[in-house]
Structures are given as structure tokens and as C-alpha cells.
Amino acid sequence: MASLKDLRNRIASVKATRKITKAMQMVAAAKLRRAQEAAVAARPYSERMASVLANLSGAMHGQAGAPRLLAGTGSDNVQLLIVCTAERGLCGGFNSSIAKLAREHADRLAAQGKTVKIMTVGKKGNDALKRLYGKYIVEAIDFRGQKQVTFADAQKVAQKVLDMFADMQFDVATLFFAEFKSVISQKPTALQIIPAAVEDTKPAELGGAVYEAEPEESEILADLMPRNIAVQIFRALLENAASEQGARMSAMDNATRNAGEMINKLSIKYNRQRQAQITKELIEIISGAEAL
């Protein structure tokens, strides 16, 4: 049985931990608003670009001269998984859920006889995958020390992916990130970006617009496709930033409440043990007095 001193020390320790988790919750709440606004603001541009690409690629369907980023290499034997996670932990299951989705995808591809390569963007993703999937990791990128990820950072990642594709190091690239839904909901998402997964889009779905391309569609796509890679990666990083803060806010709120419950239980235990000790001492005093 723990002594009264041990219980007092443990209560003080849990109270100090509760102060830290409460502070982290408040910081995450302050950062969440800005991160959420940035993620929401990036969605219309990304979605509209996908619509434009769908319209242009429809005109190129079945024609020779389509960019390789759109048409692909004609094979899917070598798959690149771009796993975007956070640089820090203490955010619940945010990082592990993305890593789990990537692991499941890698296992499924490996079972089909495909060659799997992994590029991690974020320290936690690399930490989660390197033990069992270290042989698949070909590139590890992190942004430690940066307060905010910018489009220039996304362009650097996109350029590395494009250089690998130009060197024919892979056939298909899939982006993994967490789409921000709410503070308590972040959806792990897999998005194929090379070759671009373009759905057939009717003019009515594009607001009734019918595009007449000048210059040719192939020239526009050759310039637009690399930019789309950077845009999709940047959107993934922004979605991750909002999801991370939302998950951390929720996790620290749970930790704060759990610490409060633990303090209450320890306080009850301390008071009961203290009362038992006082009662024991009184009995000893009375017994000694009666013996005299």
C-alpha cells in the first residue's frame, strides 16, 4: 500500500500534468481556427482545377500526345505511396490512422506482386513505417522547425515526385493524408495523383461551361498537370494541419478530464488512508491511557 507521502506526490504530479494538457488544448484550439480556415479556403481551388483537368482530358481521350502525367506509363507495376503526417505526436490517433491506411494499401499491392515505394512527408509517418516497411522507404521529408507549411514547401515535394516520375522510378503515385471533417472527425484519405484520377465530368457539372482551349489541350495539360501535383500535395498538407490540431485538441481535452478523474480518485484514497491512520493513532493513545 502506498504511503501518504507517495499519494501526495502522485496527486501533485497528476495536477502538473493536467496543467500541461490544458495548456496544450488551448494552444491547439487557437491554432485550429487558422488551420481550418486555410484548409477550407484551399478546397475550391483544388476542386475547380480537377474540374478543368476533367474537361481538358475529356477532349484528349483516345488521342495520341497526351501528357504522361495524365496517360500514365501504361503499367502499374511500381507504386509510390506519399504518406503525409504530422511532425509531432500527442494528437490521438491522427498519425496512426494515416499510417494504417498506407500499410493496408502497401500490403494489398505487395500481395498482388507490385513493387512498393514509400515517400514520407512528416516525421511521425516515417517513425510509424520505418520499423516494418523501412525497406520500402525511398525518401523521408520533414518540416521540423517550421511554424507553417507553405506552397513553396509543397512545390519542393512535388518536384521530387516529378523528378522520380521523369526518371521512370514508379508508375503510379498515391497521396495519403487526413481530410478535416470536424474537431472529432478526421478521415484518412488515399488520392491517386499520378496518373491523374480524372472522372468523366459533364458540362452541366462544370456550371454549364464548355471550354475552347487555346493553345491545344495537350500544351495546356503539359503545363497544368505538374502544377496540379503541387496543388494536391499542398491541399493535403493543409488538411493535415487542420486535422492535427483538431485531433490534438480532442486528445488533450480527454487527457485533462482523465487527469481530473484520477486526482479525485487519488484524493479519496488519500483521505481514507489518512483517516484510517488517525483512527489507529487515537486507538493506540486510548489503549495506552487505559493501561495506566
mmCIF file of C-alpha atoms in Angstrom:
data_model
loop_
_atom_site.group_PDB
_atom_site.id
_atom_site.type_symbol
_atom_site.label_atom_id
_atom_site.label_comp_id
_atom_site.label_asym_id
_atom_site.label_seq_id
_atom_site.Cartn_x
_atom_site.Cartn_y
_atom_site.Cartn_z
ATOM 1 C CA MET A 1 0.000 0.000 0.000
ATOM 2 C CA ALA A 2 1.293 3.453 -0.953
ATOM 3 C CA SER A 3 2.182 5.779 1.897
ATOM 4 C CA LEU A 4 0.538 9.161 2.416
ATOM 5 C CA LYS A 5 3.658 10.875 1.113
ATOM 6 C CA ASP A 6 3.591 8.778 -2.070
ATOM 7 C CA LEU A 7 -0.065 9.651 -2.624
ATOM 8 C CA ARG A 8 0.612 13.355 -2.087
ATOM 9 C CA ASN A 9 3.470 13.238 -4.606
ATOM 10 C CA ARG A 10 1.343 11.412 -7.138
ATOM 11 C CA ILE A 11 -1.533 13.877 -6.771
ATOM 12 C CA ALA A 12 0.886 16.785 -7.275
ATOM 13 C CA SER A 13 2.338 15.056 -10.351
ATOM 14 C CA VAL A 14 -1.079 14.476 -11.938
ATOM 15 C CA LYS A 15 -2.074 18.102 -11.232
ATOM 16 C CA ALA A 16 1.069 19.310 -13.010
ATOM 17 C CA THR A 17 0.272 17.032 -15.963
ATOM 18 C CA ARG A 18 -3.288 18.378 -16.074
ATOM 19 C CA LYS A 19 -1.950 21.936 -16.323
ATOM 20 C CA ILE A 20 0.197 20.909 -19.315
ATOM 21 C CA THR A 21 -2.621 19.110 -21.144
ATOM 22 C CA LYS A 22 -4.988 22.021 -20.521
ATOM 23 C CA ALA A 23 -2.439 24.465 -21.924
ATOM 24 C CA MET A 24 -1.863 22.253 -24.977
ATOM 25 C CA GLN A 25 -5.621 22.054 -25.538
ATOM 26 C CA MET A 26 -5.915 25.851 -25.509
ATOM 27 C CA VAL A 27 -2.952 26.271 -27.873
ATOM 28 C CA ALA A 28 -4.415 23.683 -30.271
ATOM 29 C CA ALA A 29 -7.784 25.450 -30.181
ATOM 30 C CA ALA A 30 -6.109 28.750 -31.096
ATOM 31 C CA LYS A 31 -4.145 27.167 -33.964
ATOM 32 C CA LEU A 32 -7.131 25.163 -35.195
ATOM 33 C CA ARG A 33 -9.126 28.187 -36.329
ATOM 34 C CA ARG A 34 -6.376 29.439 -38.627
ATOM 35 C CA ALA A 35 -5.549 25.958 -39.919
ATOM 36 C CA GLN A 36 -9.205 25.184 -40.597
ATOM 37 C CA GLU A 37 -9.694 28.444 -42.491
ATOM 38 C CA ALA A 38 -6.644 27.693 -44.656
ATOM 39 C CA ALA A 39 -7.808 24.136 -45.405
ATOM 40 C CA VAL A 40 -11.352 25.227 -46.292
ATOM 41 C CA ALA A 41 -10.052 28.072 -48.462
ATOM 42 C CA ALA A 42 -7.847 25.671 -50.457
ATOM 43 C CA ARG A 43 -10.650 23.256 -51.338
ATOM 44 C CA PRO A 44 -12.476 25.313 -54.017
ATOM 45 C CA TYR A 45 -9.255 25.942 -55.979
ATOM 46 C CA SER A 46 -8.288 22.276 -55.833
ATOM 47 C CA GLU A 47 -11.753 21.100 -56.818
ATOM 48 C CA ARG A 48 -12.039 23.617 -59.650
ATOM 49 C CA MET A 49 -8.667 22.606 -61.030
ATOM 50 C CA ALA A 50 -9.834 18.990 -61.008
ATOM 51 C CA SER A 51 -12.910 20.076 -62.992
ATOM 52 C CA VAL A 52 -10.796 21.913 -65.560
ATOM 53 C CA LEU A 53 -8.496 18.908 -65.892
ATOM 54 C CA ALA A 54 -11.527 16.653 -66.357
ATOM 55 C CA ASN A 55 -12.813 18.851 -69.179
ATOM 56 C CA LEU A 56 -9.445 19.090 -70.934
ATOM 57 C CA SER A 57 -8.639 15.407 -70.507
ATOM 58 C CA GLY A 58 -12.056 14.552 -71.987
ATOM 59 C CA ALA A 59 -11.019 16.308 -75.173
ATOM 60 C CA MET A 60 -7.743 14.347 -75.186
ATOM 61 C CA HIS A 61 -9.400 10.964 -74.574
ATOM 62 C CA GLY A 62 -8.236 8.419 -77.118
ATOM 63 C CA GLN A 63 -5.804 10.834 -78.777
ATOM 64 C CA ALA A 64 -2.064 10.484 -79.064
ATOM 65 C CA GLY A 65 0.188 13.047 -77.422
ATOM 66 C CA ALA A 66 -1.483 13.145 -74.007
ATOM 67 C CA PRO A 67 0.955 14.062 -71.191
ATOM 68 C CA ARG A 68 2.428 11.093 -69.302
ATOM 69 C CA LEU A 69 1.146 12.589 -66.037
ATOM 70 C CA LEU A 70 -2.368 12.083 -67.412
ATOM 71 C CA ALA A 71 -1.998 8.955 -69.546
ATOM 72 C CA GLY A 72 0.484 7.186 -67.268
ATOM 73 C CA THR A 73 3.219 4.817 -68.324
ATOM 74 C CA GLY A 74 0.885 2.067 -69.415
ATOM 75 C CA SER A 75 1.828 -0.022 -66.399
ATOM 76 C CA ASP A 76 1.104 -0.106 -62.657
ATOM 77 C CA ASN A 77 3.875 -2.437 -61.510
ATOM 78 C CA VAL A 78 5.746 0.144 -59.417
ATOM 79 C CA GLN A 79 3.648 2.089 -56.921
ATOM 80 C CA LEU A 80 4.788 5.152 -54.951
ATOM 81 C CA LEU A 81 2.937 5.905 -51.707
ATOM 82 C CA ILE A 82 3.303 9.509 -50.497
ATOM 83 C CA VAL A 83 2.401 9.386 -46.793
ATOM 84 C CA CYS A 84 1.773 12.823 -45.249
ATOM 85 C CA THR A 85 1.636 13.003 -41.444
ATOM 86 C CA ALA A 86 2.474 15.451 -38.660
ATOM 87 C CA GLU A 87 5.860 16.346 -37.221
ATOM 88 C CA ARG A 88 4.693 15.920 -33.613
ATOM 89 C CA GLY A 89 2.642 13.460 -31.622
ATOM 90 C CA LEU A 90 0.168 13.866 -28.747
ATOM 91 C CA CYS A 91 -2.702 14.152 -31.225
ATOM 92 C CA GLY A 92 -4.629 10.960 -30.608
ATOM 93 C CA GLY A 93 -4.887 8.505 -33.483
ATOM 94 C CA PHE A 94 -4.282 11.101 -36.207
ATOM 95 C CA ASN A 95 -0.844 9.888 -37.333
ATOM 96 C CA SER A 96 -1.511 6.201 -36.736
ATOM 97 C CA SER A 97 -4.728 6.227 -38.805
ATOM 98 C CA ILE A 98 -2.910 7.589 -41.870
ATOM 99 C CA ALA A 99 -0.038 5.138 -41.387
ATOM 100 C CA LYS A 100 -2.517 2.284 -41.009
ATOM 101 C CA LEU A 101 -4.238 3.161 -44.296
ATOM 102 C CA ALA A 102 -0.844 3.317 -46.037
ATOM 103 C CA ARG A 103 0.198 -0.040 -44.540
ATOM 104 C CA GLU A 104 -3.011 -1.698 -45.695
ATOM 105 C CA HIS A 105 -2.528 -0.272 -49.197
ATOM 106 C CA ALA A 106 1.116 -1.414 -49.285
ATOM 107 C CA ASP A 107 0.216 -4.922 -48.110
ATOM 108 C CA ARG A 108 -2.526 -5.194 -50.722
ATOM 109 C CA LEU A 109 -0.174 -4.102 -53.510
ATOM 110 C CA ALA A 110 2.596 -6.418 -52.321
ATOM 111 C CA ALA A 111 0.132 -9.328 -52.296
ATOM 112 C CA GLN A 112 -0.639 -8.529 -55.937
ATOM 113 C CA GLY A 113 3.061 -8.721 -56.813
ATOM 114 C CA LYS A 114 3.550 -4.964 -57.223
ATOM 115 C CA THR A 115 6.728 -3.135 -56.275
ATOM 116 C CA VAL A 116 6.023 -0.664 -53.464
ATOM 117 C CA LYS A 117 7.984 2.508 -52.738
ATOM 118 C CA ILE A 118 7.171 4.931 -49.925
ATOM 119 C CA MET A 119 7.880 8.652 -49.559
ATOM 120 C CA THR A 120 7.114 10.007 -46.093
ATOM 121 C CA VAL A 121 6.310 13.677 -45.541
ATOM 122 C CA GLY A 122 6.386 14.250 -41.792
ATOM 123 C CA LYS A 123 8.488 12.751 -39.009
ATOM 124 C CA LYS A 124 5.714 10.701 -37.400
ATOM 125 C CA GLY A 125 4.862 8.914 -40.613
ATOM 126 C CA ASN A 126 8.473 7.871 -41.056
ATOM 127 C CA ASP A 127 8.670 6.715 -37.431
ATOM 128 C CA ALA A 128 5.495 4.649 -37.807
ATOM 129 C CA LEU A 129 6.556 2.917 -41.023
ATOM 130 C CA LYS A 130 10.311 2.501 -40.869
ATOM 131 C CA ARG A 131 10.349 -0.486 -38.496
ATOM 132 C CA LEU A 132 8.312 -2.859 -40.674
ATOM 133 C CA TYR A 133 8.371 -1.016 -44.002
ATOM 134 C CA GLY A 134 11.808 0.569 -43.878
ATOM 135 C CA LYS A 135 12.930 -1.320 -46.995
ATOM 136 C CA TYR A 136 10.159 0.397 -48.971
ATOM 137 C CA ILE A 137 11.028 3.968 -47.891
ATOM 138 C CA VAL A 138 12.952 5.771 -50.633
ATOM 139 C CA GLU A 139 12.560 9.358 -49.389
ATOM 140 C CA ALA A 140 11.863 10.916 -45.988
ATOM 141 C CA ILE A 141 10.916 14.611 -45.867
ATOM 142 C CA ASP A 142 10.097 16.611 -42.767
ATOM 143 C CA PHE A 143 9.385 20.241 -41.951
ATOM 144 C CA ARG A 144 10.571 20.331 -38.360
ATOM 145 C CA GLY A 145 11.301 23.829 -37.168
ATOM 146 C CA GLN A 146 8.752 25.438 -39.496
ATOM 147 C CA LYS A 147 5.756 27.078 -37.883
ATOM 148 C CA GLN A 148 3.642 26.831 -41.023
ATOM 149 C CA VAL A 149 3.922 24.830 -44.236
ATOM 150 C CA THR A 150 3.749 26.961 -47.374
ATOM 151 C CA PHE A 151 3.035 26.314 -51.043
ATOM 152 C CA ALA A 152 6.767 26.544 -51.718
ATOM 153 C CA ASP A 153 7.268 23.518 -49.437
ATOM 154 C CA ALA A 154 4.582 21.618 -51.329
ATOM 155 C CA GLN A 155 6.294 22.526 -54.611
ATOM 156 C CA LYS A 156 9.574 21.048 -53.353
ATOM 157 C CA VAL A 157 7.842 17.772 -52.520
ATOM 158 C CA ALA A 158 6.021 17.829 -55.868
ATOM 159 C CA GLN A 159 9.266 18.455 -57.729
ATOM 160 C CA LYS A 160 10.877 15.404 -56.116
ATOM 161 C CA VAL A 161 7.887 13.304 -57.135
ATOM 162 C CA LEU A 162 8.001 14.672 -60.691
ATOM 163 C CA ASP A 163 11.746 14.034 -60.945
ATOM 164 C CA MET A 164 11.243 10.433 -59.823
ATOM 165 C CA PHE A 165 8.464 10.007 -62.378
ATOM 166 C CA ALA A 166 10.614 11.516 -65.127
ATOM 167 C CA ASP A 167 13.362 9.018 -64.224
ATOM 168 C CA MET A 168 10.746 6.238 -64.523
ATOM 169 C CA GLN A 169 11.190 5.193 -60.882
ATOM 170 C CA PHE A 170 7.457 4.500 -60.481
ATOM 171 C CA ASP A 171 4.263 4.125 -62.499
ATOM 172 C CA VAL A 172 1.518 5.187 -60.077
ATOM 173 C CA ALA A 173 1.650 7.653 -57.177
ATOM 174 C CA THR A 174 -0.946 7.766 -54.390
ATOM 175 C CA LEU A 175 -1.182 10.519 -51.773
ATOM 176 C CA PHE A 176 -2.194 9.690 -48.186
ATOM 177 C CA PHE A 177 -3.486 12.335 -45.761
ATOM 178 C CA ALA A 178 -6.357 13.046 -43.359
ATOM 179 C CA GLU A 179 -9.249 15.138 -44.629
ATOM 180 C CA PHE A 180 -10.535 17.509 -41.940
ATOM 181 C CA LYS A 181 -14.202 16.997 -41.127
ATOM 182 C CA SER A 182 -14.523 18.344 -37.593
ATOM 183 C CA VAL A 183 -12.647 18.516 -34.295
ATOM 184 C CA ILE A 184 -13.582 14.914 -33.537
ATOM 185 C CA SER A 185 -13.541 13.556 -37.092
ATOM 186 C CA GLN A 186 -10.589 13.345 -39.479
ATOM 187 C CA LYS A 187 -10.959 10.974 -42.435
ATOM 188 C CA PRO A 188 -7.816 9.128 -43.655
ATOM 189 C CA THR A 189 -7.810 9.543 -47.439
ATOM 190 C CA ALA A 190 -5.929 7.978 -50.353
ATOM 191 C CA LEU A 191 -5.813 10.061 -53.558
ATOM 192 C CA GLN A 192 -4.140 8.916 -56.781
ATOM 193 C CA ILE A 193 -2.292 11.861 -58.300
ATOM 194 C CA ILE A 194 -0.135 10.157 -60.983
ATOM 195 C CA PRO A 195 -1.619 9.375 -63.413
ATOM 196 C CA ALA A 196 -4.310 11.857 -62.509
ATOM 197 C CA ALA A 197 -7.509 10.108 -61.445
ATOM 198 C CA VAL A 198 -9.839 12.263 -63.555
ATOM 199 C CA GLU A 199 -13.532 11.431 -63.561
ATOM 200 C CA ASP A 200 -15.760 11.970 -66.544
ATOM 201 C CA THR A 201 -17.354 15.359 -65.956
ATOM 202 C CA LYS A 202 -20.271 16.678 -67.962
ATOM 203 C CA PRO A 203 -20.545 20.377 -68.876
ATOM 204 C CA ALA A 204 -23.578 20.715 -66.599
ATOM 205 C CA GLU A 205 -21.399 19.626 -63.673
ATOM 206 C CA LEU A 206 -18.957 22.395 -64.547
ATOM 207 C CA GLY A 207 -21.575 25.108 -64.252
ATOM 208 C CA GLY A 208 -22.618 24.777 -67.898
ATOM 209 C CA ALA A 209 -19.193 25.868 -69.137
ATOM 210 C CA VAL A 210 -17.744 24.403 -72.310
ATOM 211 C CA TYR A 211 -14.045 25.162 -72.760
ATOM 212 C CA GLU A 212 -12.378 26.061 -76.027
ATOM 213 C CA ALA A 213 -8.681 25.587 -75.443
ATOM 214 C CA GLU A 214 -6.040 27.917 -76.865
ATOM 215 C CA PRO A 215 -3.360 26.671 -77.385
ATOM 216 C CA GLU A 216 -4.032 22.945 -77.812
ATOM 217 C CA GLU A 217 -5.274 20.861 -74.887
ATOM 218 C CA SER A 218 -2.037 18.866 -74.819
ATOM 219 C CA GLU A 219 0.041 22.031 -74.334
ATOM 220 C CA ILE A 220 -2.213 23.313 -71.560
ATOM 221 C CA LEU A 221 -2.188 19.959 -69.785
ATOM 222 C CA ALA A 222 1.603 19.748 -70.047
ATOM 223 C CA ASP A 223 1.802 22.976 -68.015
ATOM 224 C CA LEU A 224 -1.214 22.365 -65.791
ATOM 225 C CA MET A 225 -0.534 18.781 -64.700
ATOM 226 C CA PRO A 226 2.716 19.494 -62.762
ATOM 227 C CA ARG A 227 1.010 22.413 -61.038
ATOM 228 C CA ASN A 228 -1.890 20.152 -60.109
ATOM 229 C CA ILE A 229 0.530 17.781 -58.336
ATOM 230 C CA ALA A 230 1.806 20.663 -56.189
ATOM 231 C CA VAL A 231 -1.740 21.894 -55.531
ATOM 232 C CA GLN A 232 -2.946 18.462 -54.395
ATOM 233 C CA ILE A 233 0.071 17.996 -52.113
ATOM 234 C CA PHE A 234 -0.405 21.489 -50.664
ATOM 235 C CA ARG A 235 -4.077 20.775 -50.029
ATOM 236 C CA ALA A 236 -3.107 17.511 -48.303
ATOM 237 C CA LEU A 237 -0.655 19.380 -46.047
ATOM 238 C CA LEU A 238 -3.291 21.987 -45.169
ATOM 239 C CA GLU A 239 -5.901 19.321 -44.447
ATOM 240 C CA ASN A 240 -3.339 17.551 -42.260
ATOM 241 C CA ALA A 241 -2.531 20.751 -40.368
ATOM 242 C CA ALA A 242 -6.200 21.312 -39.504
ATOM 243 C CA SER A 243 -6.768 17.627 -38.712
ATOM 244 C CA GLU A 244 -3.696 17.532 -36.461
ATOM 245 C CA GLN A 245 -4.829 20.490 -34.366
ATOM 246 C CA GLY A 246 -8.380 19.162 -34.155
ATOM 247 C CA ALA A 247 -7.147 15.729 -33.065
ATOM 248 C CA ARG A 248 -4.726 17.265 -30.547
ATOM 249 C CA MET A 249 -7.434 19.490 -29.106
ATOM 250 C CA SER A 250 -9.727 16.484 -28.650
ATOM 251 C CA ALA A 251 -6.945 14.275 -27.236
ATOM 252 C CA MET A 252 -5.776 16.909 -24.747
ATOM 253 C CA ASP A 253 -9.366 17.556 -23.645
ATOM 254 C CA ASN A 254 -9.758 13.839 -22.926
ATOM 255 C CA ALA A 255 -6.399 13.778 -21.126
ATOM 256 C CA THR A 256 -7.376 16.785 -18.981
ATOM 257 C CA ARG A 257 -10.664 15.179 -17.969
ATOM 258 C CA ASN A 258 -8.962 11.847 -17.235
ATOM 259 C CA ALA A 259 -6.392 13.643 -15.077
ATOM 260 C CA GLY A 260 -9.194 15.310 -13.126
ATOM 261 C CA GLU A 261 -10.869 11.952 -12.522
ATOM 262 C CA MET A 262 -7.565 10.446 -11.390
ATOM 263 C CA ILE A 263 -6.981 13.328 -8.982
ATOM 264 C CA ASN A 264 -10.427 12.777 -7.468
ATOM 265 C CA LYS A 265 -9.793 9.043 -7.009
ATOM 266 C CA LEU A 266 -6.342 9.622 -5.502
ATOM 267 C CA SER A 267 -7.738 12.317 -3.179
ATOM 268 C CA ILE A 268 -10.436 9.947 -1.909
ATOM 269 C CA LYS A 269 -7.844 7.228 -1.389
ATOM 270 C CA TYR A 270 -5.529 9.688 0.397
ATOM 271 C CA ASN A 271 -8.300 10.937 2.697
ATOM 272 C CA ARG A 272 -9.436 7.420 3.566
ATOM 273 C CA GLN A 273 -5.912 6.284 4.342
ATOM 274 C CA ARG A 274 -5.244 9.434 6.387
ATOM 275 C CA GLN A 275 -8.461 8.947 8.327
ATOM 276 C CA ALA A 276 -7.578 5.296 8.989
ATOM 277 C CA GLN A 277 -4.137 6.337 10.235
ATOM 278 C CA ILE A 278 -5.621 8.995 12.526
ATOM 279 C CA THR A 279 -8.152 6.481 13.870
ATOM 280 C CA LYS A 280 -5.372 3.961 14.505
ATOM 281 C CA GLU A 281 -3.305 6.550 16.393
ATOM 282 C CA LEU A 282 -6.319 7.546 18.545
ATOM 283 C CA ILE A 283 -6.979 3.891 19.413
ATOM 284 C CA GLU A 284 -3.342 3.466 20.436
ATOM 285 C CA ILE A 285 -3.499 6.577 22.638
ATOM 286 C CA ILE A 286 -6.739 5.450 24.327
ATOM 287 C CA SER A 287 -5.424 1.936 24.831
ATOM 288 C CA GLY A 288 -2.258 3.311 26.406
ATOM 289 C CA ALA A 289 -4.240 5.590 28.737
ATOM 290 C CA GLU A 290 -6.472 2.708 29.895
ATOM 291 C CA ALA A 291 -3.423 0.547 30.570
ATOM 292 C CA LEU A 292 -2.158 3.167 33.006
#
